[in-house]
Coordinates of C-alpha atoms in Angstrom, one line a residue:
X221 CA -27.8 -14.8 -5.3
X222 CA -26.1 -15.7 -8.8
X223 CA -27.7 -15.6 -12.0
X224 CA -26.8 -17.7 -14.8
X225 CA -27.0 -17.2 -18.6
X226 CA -25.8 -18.9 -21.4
X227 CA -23.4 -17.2 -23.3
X228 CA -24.4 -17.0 -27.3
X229 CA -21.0 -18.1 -28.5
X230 CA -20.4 -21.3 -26.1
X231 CA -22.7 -23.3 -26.8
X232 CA -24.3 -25.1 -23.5
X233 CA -21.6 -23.3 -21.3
X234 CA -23.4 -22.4 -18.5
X235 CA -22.5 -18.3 -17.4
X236 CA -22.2 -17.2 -14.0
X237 CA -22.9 -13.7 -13.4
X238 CA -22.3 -12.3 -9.6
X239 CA -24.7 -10.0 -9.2
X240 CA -23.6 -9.2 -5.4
X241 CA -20.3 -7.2 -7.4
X242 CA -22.5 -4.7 -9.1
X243 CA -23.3 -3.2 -6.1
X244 CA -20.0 -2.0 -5.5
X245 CA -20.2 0.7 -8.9
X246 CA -21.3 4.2 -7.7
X247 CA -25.0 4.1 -7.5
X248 CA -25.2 7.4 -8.7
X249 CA -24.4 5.7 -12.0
X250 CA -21.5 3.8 -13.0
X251 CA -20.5 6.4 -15.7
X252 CA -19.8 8.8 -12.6
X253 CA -16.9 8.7 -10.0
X254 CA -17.3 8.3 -6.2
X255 CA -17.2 11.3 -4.4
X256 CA -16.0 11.2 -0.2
X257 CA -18.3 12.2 2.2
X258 CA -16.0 12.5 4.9
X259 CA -15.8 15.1 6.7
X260 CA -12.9 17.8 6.8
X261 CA -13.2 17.2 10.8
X262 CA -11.9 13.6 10.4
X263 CA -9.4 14.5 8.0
X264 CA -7.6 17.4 10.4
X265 CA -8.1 14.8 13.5
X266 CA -6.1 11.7 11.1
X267 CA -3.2 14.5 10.2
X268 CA -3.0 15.8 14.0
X269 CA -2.8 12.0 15.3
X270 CA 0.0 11.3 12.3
X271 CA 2.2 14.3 12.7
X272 CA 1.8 13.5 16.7
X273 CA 3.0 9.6 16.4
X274 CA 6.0 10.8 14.4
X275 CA 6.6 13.2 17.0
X276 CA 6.0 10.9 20.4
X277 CA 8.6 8.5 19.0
X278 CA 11.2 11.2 18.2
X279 CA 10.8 11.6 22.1
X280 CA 11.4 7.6 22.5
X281 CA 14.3 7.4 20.1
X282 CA 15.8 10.8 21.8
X283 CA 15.9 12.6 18.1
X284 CA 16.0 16.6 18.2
X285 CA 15.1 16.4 14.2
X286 CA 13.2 14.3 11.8
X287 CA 14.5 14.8 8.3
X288 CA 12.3 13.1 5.6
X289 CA 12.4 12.3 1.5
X290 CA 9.9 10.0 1.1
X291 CA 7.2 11.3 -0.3
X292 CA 5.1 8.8 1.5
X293 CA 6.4 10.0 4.6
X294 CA 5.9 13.5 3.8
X295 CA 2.4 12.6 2.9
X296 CA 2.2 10.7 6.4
X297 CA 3.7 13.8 8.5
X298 CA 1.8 17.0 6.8
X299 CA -0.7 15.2 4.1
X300 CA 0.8 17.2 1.4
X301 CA 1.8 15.8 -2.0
X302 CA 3.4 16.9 -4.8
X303 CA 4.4 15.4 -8.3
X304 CA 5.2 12.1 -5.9
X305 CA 6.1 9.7 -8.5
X306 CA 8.8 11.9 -9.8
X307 CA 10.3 13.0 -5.8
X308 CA 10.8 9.4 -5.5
X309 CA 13.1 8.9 -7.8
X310 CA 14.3 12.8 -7.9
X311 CA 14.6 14.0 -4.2
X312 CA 14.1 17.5 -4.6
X313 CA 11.4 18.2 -1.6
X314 CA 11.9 17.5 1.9
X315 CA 10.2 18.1 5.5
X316 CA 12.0 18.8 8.5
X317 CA 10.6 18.3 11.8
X318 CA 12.3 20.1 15.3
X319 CA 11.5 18.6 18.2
X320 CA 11.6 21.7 20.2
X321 CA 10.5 23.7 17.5
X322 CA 8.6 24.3 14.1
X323 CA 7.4 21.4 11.5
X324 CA 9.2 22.9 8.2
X325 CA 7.8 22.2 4.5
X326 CA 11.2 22.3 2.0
X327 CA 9.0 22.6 -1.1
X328 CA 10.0 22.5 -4.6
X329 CA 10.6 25.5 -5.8
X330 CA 7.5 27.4 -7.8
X331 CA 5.3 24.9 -5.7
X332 CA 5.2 26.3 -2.4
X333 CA 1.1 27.0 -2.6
X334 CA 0.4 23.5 -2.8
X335 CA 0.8 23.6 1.0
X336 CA -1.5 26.3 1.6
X337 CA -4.2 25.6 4.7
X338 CA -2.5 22.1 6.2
X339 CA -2.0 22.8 9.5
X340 CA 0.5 20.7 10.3
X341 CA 2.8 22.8 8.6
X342 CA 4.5 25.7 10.6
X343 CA 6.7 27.5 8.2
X344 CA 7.2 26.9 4.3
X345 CA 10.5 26.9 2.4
X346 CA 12.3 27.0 -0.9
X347 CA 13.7 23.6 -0.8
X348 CA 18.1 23.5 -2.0
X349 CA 18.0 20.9 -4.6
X350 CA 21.3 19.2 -4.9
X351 CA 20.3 17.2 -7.7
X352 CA 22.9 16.3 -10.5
X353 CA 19.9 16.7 -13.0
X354 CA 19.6 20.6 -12.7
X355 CA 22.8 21.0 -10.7
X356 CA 25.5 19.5 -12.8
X357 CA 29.0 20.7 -12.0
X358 CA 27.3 22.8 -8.9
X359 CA 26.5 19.6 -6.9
X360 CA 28.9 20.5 -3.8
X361 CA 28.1 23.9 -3.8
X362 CA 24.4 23.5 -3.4
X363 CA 24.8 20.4 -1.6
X364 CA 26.7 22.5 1.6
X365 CA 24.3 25.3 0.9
X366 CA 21.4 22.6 1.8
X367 CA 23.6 21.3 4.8
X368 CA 24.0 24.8 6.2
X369 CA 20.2 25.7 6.1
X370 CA 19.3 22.3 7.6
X371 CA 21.9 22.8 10.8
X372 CA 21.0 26.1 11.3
X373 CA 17.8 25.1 11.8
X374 CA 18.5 21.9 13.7
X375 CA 21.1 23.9 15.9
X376 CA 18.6 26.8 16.6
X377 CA 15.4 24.7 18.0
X378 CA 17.1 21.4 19.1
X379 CA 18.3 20.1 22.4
X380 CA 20.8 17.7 20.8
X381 CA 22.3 16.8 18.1
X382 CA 21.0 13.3 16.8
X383 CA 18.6 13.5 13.4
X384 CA 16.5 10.8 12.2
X385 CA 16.6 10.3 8.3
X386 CA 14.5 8.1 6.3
X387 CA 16.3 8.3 2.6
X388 CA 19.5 10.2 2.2
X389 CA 22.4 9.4 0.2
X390 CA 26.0 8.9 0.7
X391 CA 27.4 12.9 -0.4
X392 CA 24.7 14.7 2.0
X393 CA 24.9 12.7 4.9
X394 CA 28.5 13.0 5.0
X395 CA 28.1 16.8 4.8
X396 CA 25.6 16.8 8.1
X397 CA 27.8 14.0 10.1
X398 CA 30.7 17.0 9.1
X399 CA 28.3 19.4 11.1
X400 CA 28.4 17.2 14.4
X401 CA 25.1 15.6 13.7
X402 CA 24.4 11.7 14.4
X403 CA 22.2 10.5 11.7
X404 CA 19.7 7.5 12.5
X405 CA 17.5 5.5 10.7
X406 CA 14.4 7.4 9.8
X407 CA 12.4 4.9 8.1
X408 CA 12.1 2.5 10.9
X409 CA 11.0 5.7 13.0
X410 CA 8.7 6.2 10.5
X411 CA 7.2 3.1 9.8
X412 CA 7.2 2.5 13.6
X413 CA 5.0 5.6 14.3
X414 CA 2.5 4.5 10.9
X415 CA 2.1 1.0 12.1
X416 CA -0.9 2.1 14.7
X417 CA -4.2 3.7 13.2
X418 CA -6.4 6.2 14.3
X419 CA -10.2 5.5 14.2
X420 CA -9.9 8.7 11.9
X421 CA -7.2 7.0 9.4
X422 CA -9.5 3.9 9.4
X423 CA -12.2 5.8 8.5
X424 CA -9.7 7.2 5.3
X425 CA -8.7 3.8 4.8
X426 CA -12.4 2.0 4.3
X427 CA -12.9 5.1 2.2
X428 CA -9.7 4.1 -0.1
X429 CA -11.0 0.7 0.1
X430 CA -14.2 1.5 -1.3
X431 CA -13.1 3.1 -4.3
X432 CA -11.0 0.2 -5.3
X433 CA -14.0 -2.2 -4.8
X434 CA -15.7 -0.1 -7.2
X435 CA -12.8 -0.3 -9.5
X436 CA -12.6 -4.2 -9.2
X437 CA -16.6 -4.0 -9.6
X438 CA -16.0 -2.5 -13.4
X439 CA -12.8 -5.4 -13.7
X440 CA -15.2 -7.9 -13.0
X441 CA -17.9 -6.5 -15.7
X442 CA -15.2 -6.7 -18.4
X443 CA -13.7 -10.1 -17.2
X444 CA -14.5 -11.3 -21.0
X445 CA -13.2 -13.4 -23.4
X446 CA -10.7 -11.4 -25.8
X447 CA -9.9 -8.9 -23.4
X448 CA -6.5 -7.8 -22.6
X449 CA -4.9 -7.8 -19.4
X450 CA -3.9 -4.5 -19.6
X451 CA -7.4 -3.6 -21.0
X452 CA -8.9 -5.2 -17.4
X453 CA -5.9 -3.4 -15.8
X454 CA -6.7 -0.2 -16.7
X455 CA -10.8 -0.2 -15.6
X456 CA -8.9 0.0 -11.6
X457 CA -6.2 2.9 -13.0
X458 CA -9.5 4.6 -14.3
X459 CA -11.7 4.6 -11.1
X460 CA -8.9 5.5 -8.9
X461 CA -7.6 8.5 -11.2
X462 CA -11.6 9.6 -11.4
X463 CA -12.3 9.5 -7.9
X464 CA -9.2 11.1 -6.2
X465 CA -7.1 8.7 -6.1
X466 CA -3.2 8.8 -6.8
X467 CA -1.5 5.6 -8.1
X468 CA -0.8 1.7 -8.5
X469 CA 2.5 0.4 -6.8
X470 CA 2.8 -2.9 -9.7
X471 CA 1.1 -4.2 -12.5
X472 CA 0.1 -7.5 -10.8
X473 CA -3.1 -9.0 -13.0
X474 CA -2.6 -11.8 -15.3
X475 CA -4.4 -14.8 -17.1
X476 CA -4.2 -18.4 -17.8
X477 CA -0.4 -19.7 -17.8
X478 CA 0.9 -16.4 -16.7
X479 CA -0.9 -16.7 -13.1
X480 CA 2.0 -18.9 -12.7
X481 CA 4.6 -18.2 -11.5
X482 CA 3.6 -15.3 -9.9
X483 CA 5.0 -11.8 -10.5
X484 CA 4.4 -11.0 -13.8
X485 CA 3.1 -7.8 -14.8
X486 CA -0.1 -7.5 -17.2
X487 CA 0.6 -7.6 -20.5
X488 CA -1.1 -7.9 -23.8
X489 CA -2.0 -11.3 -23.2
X490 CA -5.5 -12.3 -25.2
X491 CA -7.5 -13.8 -22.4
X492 CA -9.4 -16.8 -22.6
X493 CA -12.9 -17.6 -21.7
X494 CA -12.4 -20.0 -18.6
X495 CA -8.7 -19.4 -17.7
X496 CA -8.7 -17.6 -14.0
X497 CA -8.1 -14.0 -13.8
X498 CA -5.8 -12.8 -10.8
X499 CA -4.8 -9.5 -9.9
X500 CA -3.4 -7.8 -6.9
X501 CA -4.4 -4.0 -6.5
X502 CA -1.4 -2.4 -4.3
X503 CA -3.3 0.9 -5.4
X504 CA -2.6 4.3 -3.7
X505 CA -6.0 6.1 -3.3
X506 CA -7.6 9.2 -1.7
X507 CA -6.1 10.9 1.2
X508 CA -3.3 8.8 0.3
X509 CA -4.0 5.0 1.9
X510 CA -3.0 2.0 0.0
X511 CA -6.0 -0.6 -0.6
X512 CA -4.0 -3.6 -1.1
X513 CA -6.8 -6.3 -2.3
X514 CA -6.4 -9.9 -4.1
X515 CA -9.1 -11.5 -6.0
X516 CA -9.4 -14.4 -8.6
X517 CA -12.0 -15.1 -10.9
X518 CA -12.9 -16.8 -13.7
X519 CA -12.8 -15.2 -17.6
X520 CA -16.2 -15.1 -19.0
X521 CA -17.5 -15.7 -15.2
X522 CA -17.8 -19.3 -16.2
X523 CA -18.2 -21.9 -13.6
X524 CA -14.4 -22.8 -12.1
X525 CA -13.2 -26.5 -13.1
X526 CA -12.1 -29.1 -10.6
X527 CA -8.6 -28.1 -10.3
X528 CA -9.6 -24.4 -10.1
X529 CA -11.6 -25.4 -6.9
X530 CA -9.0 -27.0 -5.4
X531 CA -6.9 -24.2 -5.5
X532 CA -9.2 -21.5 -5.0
X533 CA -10.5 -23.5 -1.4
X534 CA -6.6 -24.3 -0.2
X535 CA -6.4 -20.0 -0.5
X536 CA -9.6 -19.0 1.2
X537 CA -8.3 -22.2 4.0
X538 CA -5.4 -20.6 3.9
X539 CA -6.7 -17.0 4.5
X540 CA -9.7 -17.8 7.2
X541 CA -7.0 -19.5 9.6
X542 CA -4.7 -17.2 9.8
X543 CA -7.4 -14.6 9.9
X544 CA -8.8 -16.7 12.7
X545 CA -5.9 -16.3 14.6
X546 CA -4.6 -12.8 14.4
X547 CA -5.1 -10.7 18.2
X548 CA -3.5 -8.1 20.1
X549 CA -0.3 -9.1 21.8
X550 CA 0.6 -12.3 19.6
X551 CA 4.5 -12.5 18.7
X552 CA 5.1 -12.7 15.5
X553 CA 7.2 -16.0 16.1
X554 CA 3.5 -17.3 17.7
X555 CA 1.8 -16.1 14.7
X556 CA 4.3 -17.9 12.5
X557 CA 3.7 -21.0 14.5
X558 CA 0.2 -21.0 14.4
X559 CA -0.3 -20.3 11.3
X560 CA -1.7 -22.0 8.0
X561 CA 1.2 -24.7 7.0
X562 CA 0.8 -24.7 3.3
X563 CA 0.9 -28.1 1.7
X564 CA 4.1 -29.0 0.7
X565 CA 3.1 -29.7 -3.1
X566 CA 2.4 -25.9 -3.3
X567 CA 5.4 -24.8 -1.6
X568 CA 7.4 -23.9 -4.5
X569 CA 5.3 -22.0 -5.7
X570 CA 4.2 -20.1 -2.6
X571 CA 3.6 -16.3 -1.9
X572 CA 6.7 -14.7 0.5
X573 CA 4.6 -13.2 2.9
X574 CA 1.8 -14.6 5.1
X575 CA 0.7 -10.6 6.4
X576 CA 2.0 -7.1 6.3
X577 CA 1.3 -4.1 7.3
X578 CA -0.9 -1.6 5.6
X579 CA -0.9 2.7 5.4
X580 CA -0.2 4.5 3.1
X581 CA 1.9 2.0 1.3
X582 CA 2.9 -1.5 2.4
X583 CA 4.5 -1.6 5.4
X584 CA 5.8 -2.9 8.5
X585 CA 5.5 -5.6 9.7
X586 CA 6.5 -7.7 6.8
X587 CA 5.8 -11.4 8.5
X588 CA 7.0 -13.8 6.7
X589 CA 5.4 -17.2 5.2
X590 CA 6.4 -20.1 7.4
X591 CA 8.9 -21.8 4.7
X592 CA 10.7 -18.5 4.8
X593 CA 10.5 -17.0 8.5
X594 CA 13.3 -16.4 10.7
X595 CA 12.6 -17.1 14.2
X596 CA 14.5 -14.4 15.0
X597 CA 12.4 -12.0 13.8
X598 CA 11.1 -10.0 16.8
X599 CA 7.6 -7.9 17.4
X600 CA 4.3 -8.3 18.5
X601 CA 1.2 -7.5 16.4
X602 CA -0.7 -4.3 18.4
X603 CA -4.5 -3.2 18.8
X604 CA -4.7 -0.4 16.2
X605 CA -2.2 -1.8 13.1
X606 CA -3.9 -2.8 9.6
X607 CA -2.8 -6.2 8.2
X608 CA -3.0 -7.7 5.0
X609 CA -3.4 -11.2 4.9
X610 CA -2.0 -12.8 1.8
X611 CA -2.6 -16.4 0.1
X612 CA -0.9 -17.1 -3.1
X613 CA -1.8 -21.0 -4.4
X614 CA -0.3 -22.6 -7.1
X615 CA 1.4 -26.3 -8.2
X616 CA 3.1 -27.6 -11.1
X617 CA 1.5 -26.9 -14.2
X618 CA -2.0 -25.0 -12.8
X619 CA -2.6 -21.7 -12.6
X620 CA -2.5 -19.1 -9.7
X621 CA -5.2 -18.1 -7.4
X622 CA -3.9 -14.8 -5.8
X623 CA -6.7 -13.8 -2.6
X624 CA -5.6 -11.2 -0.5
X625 CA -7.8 -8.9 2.6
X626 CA -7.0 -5.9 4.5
X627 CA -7.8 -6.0 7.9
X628 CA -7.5 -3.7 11.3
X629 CA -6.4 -5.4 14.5
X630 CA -9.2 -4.8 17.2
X631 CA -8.9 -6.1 20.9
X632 CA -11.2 -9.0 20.0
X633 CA -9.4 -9.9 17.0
X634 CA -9.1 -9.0 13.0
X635 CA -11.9 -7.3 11.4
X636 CA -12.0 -6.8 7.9
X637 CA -12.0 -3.9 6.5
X638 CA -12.7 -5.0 2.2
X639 CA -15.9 -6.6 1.8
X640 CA -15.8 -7.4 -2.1
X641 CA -17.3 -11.0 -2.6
X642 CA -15.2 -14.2 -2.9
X643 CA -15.6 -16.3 -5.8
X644 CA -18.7 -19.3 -4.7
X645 CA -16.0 -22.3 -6.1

């Protein structure tokens, strides 16, 4: 049920306040953080599963090694972190995984507790940092010290000589092709291997999902007039920081005119009361999922106008049919086909994607929106995967209305995962 109020300082403007979002703020108290009651039995079943998807397709794609930078793979593979912000943008920790042999942790160096008690990990080393930052004139040097260590190991526990490698730049890869090895593309491996969940991993997942609902709870509470966007902003940064979680991929919540065009990143916009409120989370939680939520909502929690309406039911249209039609074994050209066609007065200012796929970041499959799909584009969406489905509804002149859901793919269809209320337009 909603309750209305009228606001002090509006005269006969009628208040809307959604009760049904409060219930998403701890009830332990609001002033507290969420903690997880999952067990440690779920977690060691998810990173067993993980580390033996990466290595069943390393048997399909015939690779004796698995040689991964990004920290989100890492993460995937052995569920340990460190300073991951900074190793994606300074690649100074590595894993390497031997198909006929030991899973090895490269960590950096003065870290290597960090991977103390994860199982997944057989054997812990110094990792050779090549970097230019610390390296400076001694770049080749240490870069053919790393190259030795990692053919060594390849050479000593591998049955051939092909090695998968998700990030890697020009100077190093040359130095392992120079070894003998064939290098192959370790992020589609990767990906690949993520795309299909565990019931353990869905079980993380709704966990990550719940502390972002709370988060969005406490952006709804301070959805006010004279608020910032940066100010609302923060209230999800704050919940997920407090309650285990790790980080925010953008900066996606604005107000007013800057809904449209999408893309902007908060700001210190004043916000007004009335003008919609839309935000996209893309936030990295506990155990390391992504919760990748899209909601809409008035400032002040005032009743949306006419126009607002219009939009807000042409994206929950758009987001119950193609919800409606998601299953286990449909191409993604079928999909495409199928799908919501978005009325051509909002096409210019239409989101890119129509679904994606959802882990511990956004992933594959990236489907396309129909404007934009190539029919070439080739897979089939699978029993197991977790999709977001996206709706991003604009025209000349109005304002955005961003909704977006996370779902998993079940043999009778999509069920969703994020329960936060939509708006009642």
């Amino acid at each position: 049920m909603l309750r209305s109020e009228t606001a002090s300082d509006s005269g006969n403007l009628t208040v809307f306040k959604d009760e049904r979002k409060q219930a998403y703020l701890n009830p332990k108290g609001a002033d507290r953080p969420l903690i997880s009651a999952i067990p440690s039995a779920t977690l060691d079943a998810a990173r067993r599963y993980r580390l033996g998807r990466l290595r069943e397709k390393m048997k399909e794609w015939d690779c004796g090694a698995l040689l991964l930078y990004d920290p989100v793979n890492i993460r995937y593979a052995f569920d340990c972190s460190n300073m991951s912000i900074w190793t994606m943008h300074n690649p100074s920790r590595y894993a390497l995984i031997l198909a006929d042999g030991p899973a090895i942790m490269f960590e950096f160096e003065g870290a290597e507790h960090v991977n103390d008690g994860l199982p997944g990990i057989d054997e812990v080393r110094t990792a050779k940092s090549f970097l230019f930052f610390t390296a400076g004139n001694l770049v080749e040097d240490r870069m053919k010290a790393w190259a030795d260590e990692i053919a060594d190991a390849v050479k000593s526990h591998c049955h051939n000589a092909r090695i998968a490698v998700d990030r890697l730049e020009p100077a190093p890869a040359h130095e392992l092709q120079s070894r003998g090895f064939t290098l192959v593309d370790g992020q589609e491996l990767a990906e690949r291997a993520r795309s299909l969940k565990s019931a353990e991993e869905i079980e993380l997942m709704r966990w990550t999902i719940r502390v972002c609902e709370a988060g969005m709870a406490r952006m709804y509470e301070v959805s006010e007039p004279g608020r910032t966007e940066r100010e609302i902003w923060a209230e999800l940064h704050f919940e997920n920081s407090r309650s285990g979680g790790e980080w925010l991929e953008t900066k996606l919540l604005t107000a007013g005119p800057r809904t449209n065009p999408w893309y902007q990143e908060c700001s210190d916009y004043v916000i007004n009361r009335g003008e919609m409120i839309a935000f996209d989370t893309d936030m990295i939680g506990p155990y390391g999922y992504c919760a990748d939520l899209s909601r809409s909502w008035t400032c002040g929690h005032v009743a949306m106008s006419d126009k607002q309406k219009e939009l807000y039911s042409a994206a929950r249209d758009q987001i119950e049919h193609n919800l409606s039609i998601i299953k286990p074994g449909i191409s993604f050209v079928e999909f495409n086909l199928k799908s919501w066609q978005i009325p051509e007065k909002y096409v210019p200012y239409r989101y890119s994607l129509a679904v994606h796929g959802t882990g511990m970041a956004d992933e594959w499959p990236g489907i396309l929106l129909h404007p934009d799909f190539d029919d070439k584009f080739s897979g089939v969406i699978e029993e197991n995967m977790v999709l977001n489905v996206e709706s991003l509804i604009a025209e000349a002149g109005s304002e955005s209305i961003k909704l977006e859901t996370q779902v998993v793919v079940t043999s009778s269809g999509a069920v969703r995962l994020d329960t936060f209320p939509w708006e009642e337009a």
